[in-house]
PDB file of C-alpha atoms (C1' of nucleotides) in Angstrom:
ATOM      1  CA  UNK A   1       0.000   0.000   0.000  1.00 71.00           C
ATOM      2  CA  UNK A   2       1.374   3.420  -0.939  1.00 83.00           C
ATOM      3  CA  UNK A   3       1.975   6.235   1.531  1.00 91.00           C
ATOM      4  CA  UNK A   4      -0.921   8.147   0.038  1.00 90.00           C
ATOM      5  CA  UNK A   5      -3.258   5.229   0.502  1.00 89.00           C
ATOM      6  CA  UNK A   6      -2.175   4.804   4.118  1.00 93.00           C
ATOM      7  CA  UNK A   7      -2.959   8.453   4.856  1.00 96.00           C
ATOM      8  CA  UNK A   8      -6.311   8.059   3.135  1.00 96.00           C
ATOM      9  CA  UNK A   9      -7.083   4.999   5.262  1.00 96.00           C
ATOM     10  CA  UNK A  10      -6.194   6.728   8.535  1.00 96.00           C
ATOM     11  CA  UNK A  11      -8.189   9.813   7.729  1.00 97.00           C
ATOM     12  CA  UNK A  12     -11.164   7.656   6.836  1.00 97.00           C
ATOM     13  CA  UNK A  13     -11.031   5.818  10.165  1.00 96.00           C
ATOM     14  CA  UNK A  14     -10.862   8.954  12.315  1.00 96.00           C
ATOM     15  CA  UNK A  15     -13.489  10.736  10.254  1.00 97.00           C
ATOM     16  CA  UNK A  16     -15.894   7.847  10.477  1.00 97.00           C
ATOM     17  CA  UNK A  17     -15.461   7.707  14.257  1.00 95.00           C
ATOM     18  CA  UNK A  18     -16.255  11.396  14.490  1.00 96.00           C
ATOM     19  CA  UNK A  19     -19.234  11.034  12.192  1.00 96.00           C
ATOM     20  CA  UNK A  20     -20.783   8.356  14.367  1.00 95.00           C
ATOM     21  CA  UNK A  21     -20.976  10.768  17.289  1.00 94.00           C
ATOM     22  CA  UNK A  22     -22.517  13.693  15.443  1.00 95.00           C
ATOM     23  CA  UNK A  23     -24.760  11.730  13.087  1.00 95.00           C
ATOM     24  CA  UNK A  24     -28.443  12.313  12.848  1.00 95.00           C
ATOM     25  CA  UNK A  25     -30.798  15.145  12.152  1.00 96.00           C
ATOM     26  CA  UNK A  26     -30.592  16.875  15.542  1.00 97.00           C
ATOM     27  CA  UNK A  27     -27.228  16.572  17.303  1.00 97.00           C
ATOM     28  CA  UNK A  28     -25.397  19.261  15.343  1.00 98.00           C
ATOM     29  CA  UNK A  29     -28.303  21.738  15.572  1.00 98.00           C
ATOM     30  CA  UNK A  30     -28.475  21.186  19.344  1.00 97.00           C
ATOM     31  CA  UNK A  31     -24.764  21.826  19.786  1.00 98.00           C
ATOM     32  CA  UNK A  32     -25.030  24.878  17.545  1.00 98.00           C
ATOM     33  CA  UNK A  33     -27.853  26.282  19.660  1.00 97.00           C
ATOM     34  CA  UNK A  34     -25.735  25.824  22.788  1.00 97.00           C
ATOM     35  CA  UNK A  35     -22.823  27.783  21.292  1.00 97.00           C
ATOM     36  CA  UNK A  36     -25.031  30.841  21.863  1.00 97.00           C
ATOM     37  CA  UNK A  37     -24.956  30.182  25.613  1.00 96.00           C
ATOM     38  CA  UNK A  38     -26.272  27.711  28.145  1.00 96.00           C
ATOM     39  CA  UNK A  39     -29.906  26.878  27.637  1.00 95.00           C
ATOM     40  CA  UNK A  40     -32.786  25.073  29.262  1.00 94.00           C
ATOM     41  CA  UNK A  41     -34.816  22.278  27.699  1.00 95.00           C
ATOM     42  CA  UNK A  42     -37.630  24.582  26.702  1.00 94.00           C
ATOM     43  CA  UNK A  43     -35.300  27.179  25.253  1.00 95.00           C
ATOM     44  CA  UNK A  44     -33.669  24.678  22.928  1.00 96.00           C
ATOM     45  CA  UNK A  45     -37.100  23.499  21.915  1.00 95.00           C
ATOM     46  CA  UNK A  46     -38.048  27.056  21.036  1.00 94.00           C
ATOM     47  CA  UNK A  47     -34.840  27.533  19.013  1.00 95.00           C
ATOM     48  CA  UNK A  48     -35.239  24.326  17.061  1.00 95.00           C
ATOM     49  CA  UNK A  49     -38.938  24.670  16.462  1.00 92.00           C
ATOM     50  CA  UNK A  50     -39.693  21.328  14.868  1.00 93.00           C
ATOM     51  CA  UNK A  51     -37.890  19.031  17.287  1.00 95.00           C
ATOM     52  CA  UNK A  52     -40.145  16.916  19.488  1.00 95.00           C
ATOM     53  CA  UNK A  53     -39.506  16.625  23.232  1.00 95.00           C
ATOM     54  CA  UNK A  54     -38.806  12.937  22.725  1.00 96.00           C
ATOM     55  CA  UNK A  55     -36.025  13.519  20.205  1.00 96.00           C
ATOM     56  CA  UNK A  56     -34.589  16.429  22.166  1.00 96.00           C
ATOM     57  CA  UNK A  57     -34.463  14.374  25.344  1.00 96.00           C
ATOM     58  CA  UNK A  58     -32.940  11.403  23.526  1.00 96.00           C
ATOM     59  CA  UNK A  59     -30.282  13.406  21.703  1.00 97.00           C
ATOM     60  CA  UNK A  60     -29.341  15.427  24.784  1.00 96.00           C
ATOM     61  CA  UNK A  61     -28.656  12.145  26.575  1.00 96.00           C
ATOM     62  CA  UNK A  62     -26.522  10.896  23.712  1.00 96.00           C
ATOM     63  CA  UNK A  63     -24.519  14.136  23.654  1.00 96.00           C
ATOM     64  CA  UNK A  64     -24.077  13.892  27.407  1.00 96.00           C
ATOM     65  CA  UNK A  65     -22.720  10.351  27.306  1.00 94.00           C
ATOM     66  CA  UNK A  66     -20.264  11.457  24.636  1.00 95.00           C
ATOM     67  CA  UNK A  67     -19.134  14.283  26.918  1.00 95.00           C
ATOM     68  CA  UNK A  68     -20.109  17.045  24.513  1.00 97.00           C
ATOM     69  CA  UNK A  69     -22.626  18.675  26.852  1.00 97.00           C
ATOM     70  CA  UNK A  70     -23.370  18.654  30.573  1.00 96.00           C
ATOM     71  CA  UNK A  71     -26.711  18.664  32.319  1.00 95.00           C
ATOM     72  CA  UNK A  72     -27.065  20.719  35.475  1.00 94.00           C
ATOM     73  CA  UNK A  73     -30.140  20.555  37.649  1.00 89.00           C
ATOM     74  CA  UNK A  74     -30.990  23.677  39.624  1.00 84.00           C
ATOM     75  CA  UNK A  75     -33.066  23.093  42.703  1.00 73.00           C
ATOM     76  CA  UNK A  76     -35.035  26.273  42.165  1.00 69.00           C
ATOM     77  CA  UNK A  77     -38.794  26.762  42.060  1.00 66.00           C
ATOM     78  CA  UNK A  78     -39.784  25.417  39.656  1.00 75.00           C
ATOM     79  CA  UNK A  79     -36.944  23.000  39.026  1.00 80.00           C
ATOM     80  CA  UNK A  80     -34.845  24.090  36.050  1.00 87.00           C
ATOM     81  CA  UNK A  81     -32.253  22.180  34.083  1.00 92.00           C
ATOM     82  CA  UNK A  82     -29.464  23.812  32.169  1.00 95.00           C
ATOM     83  CA  UNK A  83     -27.482  22.320  29.348  1.00 96.00           C
ATOM     84  CA  UNK A  84     -24.042  23.648  28.493  1.00 97.00           C
ATOM     85  CA  UNK A  85     -21.121  22.716  26.291  1.00 97.00           C
ATOM     86  CA  UNK A  86     -18.127  20.928  27.758  1.00 97.00           C
ATOM     87  CA  UNK A  87     -14.622  21.859  26.530  1.00 97.00           C
ATOM     88  CA  UNK A  88     -15.065  19.049  24.014  1.00 97.00           C
ATOM     89  CA  UNK A  89     -18.322  20.627  22.953  1.00 97.00           C
ATOM     90  CA  UNK A  90     -16.663  24.011  22.564  1.00 98.00           C
ATOM     91  CA  UNK A  91     -13.966  22.359  20.458  1.00 98.00           C
ATOM     92  CA  UNK A  92     -16.646  21.745  17.828  1.00 98.00           C
ATOM     93  CA  UNK A  93     -17.023  25.443  17.085  1.00 98.00           C
ATOM     94  CA  UNK A  94     -14.571  25.522  14.175  1.00 97.00           C
ATOM     95  CA  UNK A  95     -16.278  22.479  12.709  1.00 98.00           C
ATOM     96  CA  UNK A  96     -19.660  24.163  13.041  1.00 98.00           C
ATOM     97  CA  UNK A  97     -18.276  27.322  11.442  1.00 98.00           C
ATOM     98  CA  UNK A  98     -17.015  25.382   8.457  1.00 98.00           C
ATOM     99  CA  UNK A  99     -20.302  23.552   8.143  1.00 97.00           C
ATOM    100  CA  UNK A 100     -22.109  26.886   8.122  1.00 97.00           C
ATOM    101  CA  UNK A 101     -19.617  28.301   5.657  1.00 97.00           C
ATOM    102  CA  UNK A 102     -20.053  25.399   3.332  1.00 97.00           C
ATOM    103  CA  UNK A 103     -23.807  25.628   3.767  1.00 96.00           C
ATOM    104  CA  UNK A 104     -23.675  29.183   2.423  1.00 96.00           C
ATOM    105  CA  UNK A 105     -21.526  28.082  -0.525  1.00 96.00           C
ATOM    106  CA  UNK A 106     -23.852  25.189  -1.267  1.00 95.00           C
ATOM    107  CA  UNK A 107     -26.875  27.444  -1.080  1.00 92.00           C
ATOM    108  CA  UNK A 108     -25.368  29.812  -3.661  1.00 92.00           C
ATOM    109  CA  UNK A 109     -24.275  27.042  -5.995  1.00 88.00           C
ATOM    110  CA  UNK A 110     -27.157  24.604  -5.956  1.00 79.00           C
ATOM    111  CA  UNK A 111     -30.212  25.998  -4.245  1.00 64.00           C
ATOM    112  CA  UNK A 112     -29.738  29.271  -6.128  1.00 68.00           C
ATOM    113  CA  UNK A 113     -29.516  31.896  -3.372  1.00 54.00           C
TER     114      UNK A 113
ATOM    115  CA  UNK B   1     -36.795  38.342  19.120  1.00 71.00           C
ATOM    116  CA  UNK B   2     -33.321  39.562  20.071  1.00 83.00           C
ATOM    117  CA  UNK B   3     -30.497  40.049  17.597  1.00 90.00           C
ATOM    118  CA  UNK B   4     -28.703  37.062  19.081  1.00 89.00           C
ATOM    119  CA  UNK B   5     -31.728  34.848  18.611  1.00 89.00           C
ATOM    120  CA  UNK B   6     -32.089  35.985  15.002  1.00 93.00           C
ATOM    121  CA  UNK B   7     -28.468  35.043  14.276  1.00 96.00           C
ATOM    122  CA  UNK B   8     -29.006  31.690  15.976  1.00 95.00           C
ATOM    123  CA  UNK B   9     -32.089  31.049  13.834  1.00 95.00           C
ATOM    124  CA  UNK B  10     -30.316  31.893  10.584  1.00 96.00           C
ATOM    125  CA  UNK B  11     -27.316  29.757  11.399  1.00 97.00           C
ATOM    126  CA  UNK B  12     -29.611  26.869  12.273  1.00 97.00           C
ATOM    127  CA  UNK B  13     -31.422  27.103   8.948  1.00 95.00           C
ATOM    128  CA  UNK B  14     -28.288  27.141   6.804  1.00 96.00           C
ATOM    129  CA  UNK B  15     -26.616  24.432   8.860  1.00 97.00           C
ATOM    130  CA  UNK B  16     -29.602  22.143   8.637  1.00 97.00           C
ATOM    131  CA  UNK B  17     -29.720  22.605   4.865  1.00 95.00           C
ATOM    132  CA  UNK B  18     -26.062  21.654   4.636  1.00 96.00           C
ATOM    133  CA  UNK B  19     -26.542  18.681   6.916  1.00 96.00           C
ATOM    134  CA  UNK B  20     -29.279  17.265   4.721  1.00 94.00           C
ATOM    135  CA  UNK B  21     -26.866  16.991   1.822  1.00 94.00           C
ATOM    136  CA  UNK B  22     -24.019  15.326   3.656  1.00 95.00           C
ATOM    137  CA  UNK B  23     -26.063  13.176   6.026  1.00 94.00           C
ATOM    138  CA  UNK B  24     -25.623   9.469   6.311  1.00 95.00           C
ATOM    139  CA  UNK B  25     -22.888   7.004   6.946  1.00 97.00           C
ATOM    140  CA  UNK B  26     -21.193   7.129   3.564  1.00 97.00           C
ATOM    141  CA  UNK B  27     -21.346  10.503   1.791  1.00 98.00           C
ATOM    142  CA  UNK B  28     -18.579  12.218   3.766  1.00 98.00           C
ATOM    143  CA  UNK B  29     -16.233   9.201   3.531  1.00 98.00           C
ATOM    144  CA  UNK B  30     -16.779   9.055  -0.238  1.00 98.00           C
ATOM    145  CA  UNK B  31     -15.975  12.746  -0.672  1.00 98.00           C
ATOM    146  CA  UNK B  32     -12.939  12.333   1.573  1.00 98.00           C
ATOM    147  CA  UNK B  33     -11.676   9.454  -0.543  1.00 97.00           C
ATOM    148  CA  UNK B  34     -12.031  11.595  -3.669  1.00 97.00           C
ATOM    149  CA  UNK B  35      -9.941  14.421  -2.155  1.00 98.00           C
ATOM    150  CA  UNK B  36      -6.986  12.080  -2.727  1.00 97.00           C
ATOM    151  CA  UNK B  37      -7.644  12.183  -6.464  1.00 96.00           C
ATOM    152  CA  UNK B  38     -10.164  11.014  -9.015  1.00 96.00           C
ATOM    153  CA  UNK B  39     -11.171   7.409  -8.547  1.00 96.00           C
ATOM    154  CA  UNK B  40     -13.088   4.628 -10.176  1.00 95.00           C
ATOM    155  CA  UNK B  41     -15.981   2.728  -8.629  1.00 96.00           C
ATOM    156  CA  UNK B  42     -13.819  -0.210  -7.656  1.00 95.00           C
ATOM    157  CA  UNK B  43     -11.105   1.994  -6.194  1.00 95.00           C
ATOM    158  CA  UNK B  44     -13.513   3.731  -3.848  1.00 96.00           C
ATOM    159  CA  UNK B  45     -14.846   0.337  -2.843  1.00 96.00           C
ATOM    160  CA  UNK B  46     -11.340  -0.768  -1.972  1.00 94.00           C
ATOM    161  CA  UNK B  47     -10.713   2.405   0.067  1.00 95.00           C
ATOM    162  CA  UNK B  48     -13.941   2.140   2.017  1.00 96.00           C
ATOM    163  CA  UNK B  49     -13.763  -1.559   2.593  1.00 92.00           C
ATOM    164  CA  UNK B  50     -17.150  -2.163   4.192  1.00 94.00           C
ATOM    165  CA  UNK B  51     -19.344  -0.260   1.773  1.00 96.00           C
ATOM    166  CA  UNK B  52     -21.573  -2.392  -0.413  1.00 96.00           C
ATOM    167  CA  UNK B  53     -21.850  -1.721  -4.148  1.00 96.00           C
ATOM    168  CA  UNK B  54     -25.501  -0.869  -3.625  1.00 96.00           C
ATOM    169  CA  UNK B  55     -24.781   1.883  -1.114  1.00 97.00           C
ATOM    170  CA  UNK B  56     -21.809   3.188  -3.098  1.00 97.00           C
ATOM    171  CA  UNK B  57     -23.874   3.432  -6.263  1.00 97.00           C
ATOM    172  CA  UNK B  58     -26.761   5.062  -4.417  1.00 97.00           C
ATOM    173  CA  UNK B  59     -24.642   7.622  -2.601  1.00 97.00           C
ATOM    174  CA  UNK B  60     -22.592   8.486  -5.678  1.00 97.00           C
ATOM    175  CA  UNK B  61     -25.838   9.320  -7.470  1.00 96.00           C
ATOM    176  CA  UNK B  62     -26.976  11.507  -4.596  1.00 96.00           C
ATOM    177  CA  UNK B  63     -23.658  13.345  -4.542  1.00 97.00           C
ATOM    178  CA  UNK B  64     -23.868  13.819  -8.287  1.00 96.00           C
ATOM    179  CA  UNK B  65     -27.349  15.335  -8.197  1.00 94.00           C
ATOM    180  CA  UNK B  66     -26.144  17.718  -5.499  1.00 95.00           C
ATOM    181  CA  UNK B  67     -23.267  18.730  -7.790  1.00 95.00           C
ATOM    182  CA  UNK B  68     -20.566  17.627  -5.393  1.00 97.00           C
ATOM    183  CA  UNK B  69     -19.039  15.058  -7.732  1.00 97.00           C
ATOM    184  CA  UNK B  70     -19.083  14.347 -11.453  1.00 97.00           C
ATOM    185  CA  UNK B  71     -19.264  11.014 -13.206  1.00 96.00           C
ATOM    186  CA  UNK B  72     -17.197  10.597 -16.349  1.00 94.00           C
ATOM    187  CA  UNK B  73     -17.485   7.573 -18.566  1.00 90.00           C
ATOM    188  CA  UNK B  74     -14.397   6.615 -20.559  1.00 85.00           C
ATOM    189  CA  UNK B  75     -15.041   4.612 -23.674  1.00 74.00           C
ATOM    190  CA  UNK B  76     -11.982   2.499 -23.149  1.00 71.00           C
ATOM    191  CA  UNK B  77     -11.647  -1.283 -23.080  1.00 67.00           C
ATOM    192  CA  UNK B  78     -13.028  -2.246 -20.678  1.00 76.00           C
ATOM    193  CA  UNK B  79     -15.322   0.676 -20.026  1.00 82.00           C
ATOM    194  CA  UNK B  80     -14.177   2.687 -17.024  1.00 88.00           C
ATOM    195  CA  UNK B  81     -15.973   5.326 -15.022  1.00 93.00           C
ATOM    196  CA  UNK B  82     -14.220   8.037 -13.076  1.00 96.00           C
ATOM    197  CA  UNK B  83     -15.624  10.054 -10.245  1.00 97.00           C
ATOM    198  CA  UNK B  84     -14.144  13.424  -9.366  1.00 97.00           C
ATOM    199  CA  UNK B  85     -14.934  16.370  -7.155  1.00 98.00           C
ATOM    200  CA  UNK B  86     -16.588  19.456  -8.615  1.00 97.00           C
ATOM    201  CA  UNK B  87     -15.503  22.896  -7.388  1.00 97.00           C
ATOM    202  CA  UNK B  88     -18.326  22.585  -4.854  1.00 97.00           C
ATOM    203  CA  UNK B  89     -16.906  19.243  -3.801  1.00 97.00           C
ATOM    204  CA  UNK B  90     -13.450  20.743  -3.417  1.00 98.00           C
ATOM    205  CA  UNK B  91     -14.990  23.495  -1.299  1.00 98.00           C
ATOM    206  CA  UNK B  92     -15.729  20.853   1.319  1.00 98.00           C
ATOM    207  CA  UNK B  93     -12.038  20.311   2.072  1.00 98.00           C
ATOM    208  CA  UNK B  94     -11.867  22.729   4.978  1.00 97.00           C
ATOM    209  CA  UNK B  95     -14.986  21.158   6.433  1.00 98.00           C
ATOM    210  CA  UNK B  96     -13.436  17.710   6.103  1.00 98.00           C
ATOM    211  CA  UNK B  97     -10.237  18.967   7.721  1.00 98.00           C
ATOM    212  CA  UNK B  98     -12.139  20.289  10.701  1.00 98.00           C
ATOM    213  CA  UNK B  99     -14.101  17.087  10.999  1.00 97.00           C
ATOM    214  CA  UNK B 100     -10.856  15.137  11.027  1.00 97.00           C
ATOM    215  CA  UNK B 101      -9.344  17.562  13.513  1.00 97.00           C
ATOM    216  CA  UNK B 102     -12.270  17.226  15.825  1.00 97.00           C
ATOM    217  CA  UNK B 103     -12.205  13.479  15.381  1.00 96.00           C
ATOM    218  CA  UNK B 104      -8.655  13.451  16.735  1.00 96.00           C
ATOM    219  CA  UNK B 105      -9.676  15.638  19.679  1.00 96.00           C
ATOM    220  CA  UNK B 106     -12.652  13.434  20.413  1.00 95.00           C
ATOM    221  CA  UNK B 107     -10.531  10.313  20.234  1.00 93.00           C
ATOM    222  CA  UNK B 108      -8.117  11.708  22.814  1.00 92.00           C
ATOM    223  CA  UNK B 109     -10.851  12.933  25.129  1.00 88.00           C
ATOM    224  CA  UNK B 110     -13.402  10.158  25.079  1.00 80.00           C
ATOM    225  CA  UNK B 111     -12.172   7.043  23.366  1.00 65.00           C
ATOM    226  CA  UNK B 112      -8.912   7.460  25.221  1.00 68.00           C
ATOM    227  CA  UNK B 113      -6.586   7.263  22.241  1.00 55.00           C
TER     228      UNK B 113
ATOM    229  C1'  DG C   1     -59.866  24.319  42.067  1.00 54.26           C
ATOM    230  C1'  DG C   2     -58.106  24.972  37.451  1.00 54.26           C
ATOM    231  C1'  DA C   3     -54.688  26.793  34.165  1.00 54.26           C
ATOM    232  C1'  DA C   4     -50.078  27.206  32.846  1.00 54.26           C
ATOM    233  C1'  DG C   5     -45.191  26.513  33.004  1.00 54.26           C
ATOM    234  C1'  DT C   6     -41.188  23.607  34.415  1.00 54.26           C
ATOM    235  C1'  DA C   7     -38.984  19.012  32.140  1.00 54.26           C
ATOM    236  C1'  DG C   8     -39.523  15.386  30.525  1.00 54.26           C
ATOM    237  C1'  DT C   9     -41.483   9.906  29.597  1.00 54.26           C
ATOM    238  C1'  DT C  10     -44.086   6.375  27.272  1.00 54.26           C
ATOM    239  C1'  DA C  11     -46.489   3.947  23.696  1.00 54.26           C
ATOM    240  C1'  DC C  12     -47.259   3.290  19.112  1.00 54.26           C
ATOM    241  C1'  DC C  13     -46.219   3.458  14.375  1.00 54.26           C
ATOM    242  C1'  DG C  14     -44.184   4.425   9.781  1.00 54.26           C
ATOM    243  C1'  DT C  15     -40.334   5.441   6.789  1.00 54.26           C
ATOM    244  C1'  DT C  16     -35.917   5.012   5.374  1.00 54.26           C
ATOM    245  C1'  DG C  17     -31.194   3.924   5.839  1.00 54.26           C
ATOM    246  C1'  DG C  18     -28.461   0.342   5.350  1.00 54.26           C
ATOM    247  C1'  DG C  19     -27.090  -4.832   4.892  1.00 54.26           C
ATOM    248  C1'  DT C  20     -26.941  -9.356   2.173  1.00 54.26           C
ATOM    249  C1'  DA C  21     -27.018 -11.914  -1.725  1.00 54.26           C
ATOM    250  C1'  DA C  22     -27.554 -12.674  -6.210  1.00 54.26           C
ATOM    251  C1'  DG C  23     -27.886 -11.249 -10.917  1.00 54.26           C
ATOM    252  C1'  DT C  24     -26.758  -8.331 -15.211  1.00 54.26           C
ATOM    253  C1'  DA C  25     -23.967  -6.831 -19.113  1.00 54.26           C
ATOM    254  C1'  DC C  26     -19.899  -6.104 -21.466  1.00 54.26           C
ATOM    255  C1'  DC C  27     -15.117  -7.325 -22.818  1.00 54.26           C
ATOM    256  C1'  DA C  28     -10.474  -9.677 -22.613  1.00 54.26           C
ATOM    257  C1'  DA C  29      -7.326 -13.160 -21.764  1.00 54.26           C
ATOM    258  C1'  DA C  30      -6.285 -18.025 -21.166  1.00 54.26           C
TER     259       DA C  30
ATOM    260  C1'  DT D   1     -15.535 -21.728 -23.112  1.00 54.26           C
ATOM    261  C1'  DT D   2     -14.617 -20.508 -18.688  1.00 54.26           C
ATOM    262  C1'  DT D   3     -12.616 -17.226 -15.708  1.00 54.26           C
ATOM    263  C1'  DG D   4     -11.918 -12.627 -14.272  1.00 54.26           C
ATOM    264  C1'  DG D   5     -12.313  -7.767 -14.278  1.00 54.26           C
ATOM    265  C1'  DT D   6     -15.137  -3.600 -15.268  1.00 54.26           C
ATOM    266  C1'  DA D   7     -19.535  -1.328 -13.026  1.00 54.26           C
ATOM    267  C1'  DC D   8     -23.276  -1.701 -11.413  1.00 54.26           C
ATOM    268  C1'  DT D   9     -28.796  -3.254 -10.384  1.00 54.26           C
ATOM    269  C1'  DT D  10     -32.368  -5.757  -8.149  1.00 54.26           C
ATOM    270  C1'  DA D  11     -34.884  -8.110  -4.566  1.00 54.26           C
ATOM    271  C1'  DC D  12     -35.498  -8.852   0.028  1.00 54.26           C
ATOM    272  C1'  DC D  13     -35.240  -7.784   4.791  1.00 54.26           C
ATOM    273  C1'  DC D  14     -34.361  -5.664   9.364  1.00 54.26           C
ATOM    274  C1'  DA D  15     -33.240  -2.236  12.769  1.00 54.26           C
ATOM    275  C1'  DA D  16     -32.894   2.347  13.789  1.00 54.26           C
ATOM    276  C1'  DC D  17     -34.346   6.953  13.219  1.00 54.26           C
ATOM    277  C1'  DG D  18     -37.784   9.918  13.778  1.00 54.26           C
ATOM    278  C1'  DG D  19     -42.842  11.599  14.289  1.00 54.26           C
ATOM    279  C1'  DT D  20     -47.389  11.965  16.943  1.00 54.26           C
ATOM    280  C1'  DA D  21     -49.929  12.011  20.833  1.00 54.26           C
ATOM    281  C1'  DA D  22     -50.818  11.442  25.317  1.00 54.26           C
ATOM    282  C1'  DC D  23     -49.359  11.222  29.947  1.00 54.26           C
ATOM    283  C1'  DT D  24     -46.522  12.299  34.373  1.00 54.26           C
ATOM    284  C1'  DA D  25     -45.062  15.152  38.243  1.00 54.26           C
ATOM    285  C1'  DC D  26     -44.241  19.236  40.546  1.00 54.26           C
ATOM    286  C1'  DT D  27     -45.220  24.303  41.498  1.00 54.26           C
ATOM    287  C1'  DT D  28     -47.048  28.751  41.056  1.00 54.26           C
ATOM    288  C1'  DC D  29     -50.449  31.979  39.669  1.00 54.26           C
ATOM    289  C1'  DC D  30     -55.267  33.334  39.159  1.00 54.26           C
TER     290       DC D  30
END
DNA sequence: GGAAGTAGTTACCGTTGGGTAAGTACCAAA
DNA sequence: TTTGGTACTTACCCAACGGTAACTACTTCC
């Protein structure tokens, strides 16, 4: 196997690992919403209007187990829960920026505006 | 709605549009493989060892309709087909780099190398 | 007491993403 | 004529992703 092919193989492995974690319709949008500051369940739901509470709950859990966000319960009245990005979550910002950037490019090229 | 919330909304819209195009297990890996040069069907299959011909064919078509790759048929003996990135496809390189970068970070943090 | 807001959970169901296996069609070399 | 290489397509099936709707539990406000 050539050097080039080896590099290709390694990049593919790492990229596919990363993809597994951020796959799906909702995980990236949730992380993006949290880059604007810590938010409560209801706030995220209001940002991402068409996500159901079931999916939001499910995806928040998945992001928590992958150490991308943390869940903090405040014993206030009424009980509130805040979600925030971990350092690992914050480390996704450049990735999110590039995704947004490319989204703009794609929009111009294909969608036509 | 505050200025911040408006920005959040707009970013969410564009990002979700972009996500739709690159979603799934295989599209990003295929594009990544093609950043190493134009390739034939069989070559991509050898790079991404566990992709089935069905999925490869299906995802190549999807990438073609979204103008990310082009399909060129060479009337040689035997007939060969080459897939290559369009300018829009090439514009994904920074995104792929960041995904790889983050993949490395994630690996260190969670998988534990 | 009833409504409304907090943060979810549960049950049910349908679509689609993806896997397996086999088949197609063409050509070349042995 | 059989094998092998090119590039797929087709049929079948299952699990996971995601949607809808209803329900829970607690508290405060009216």
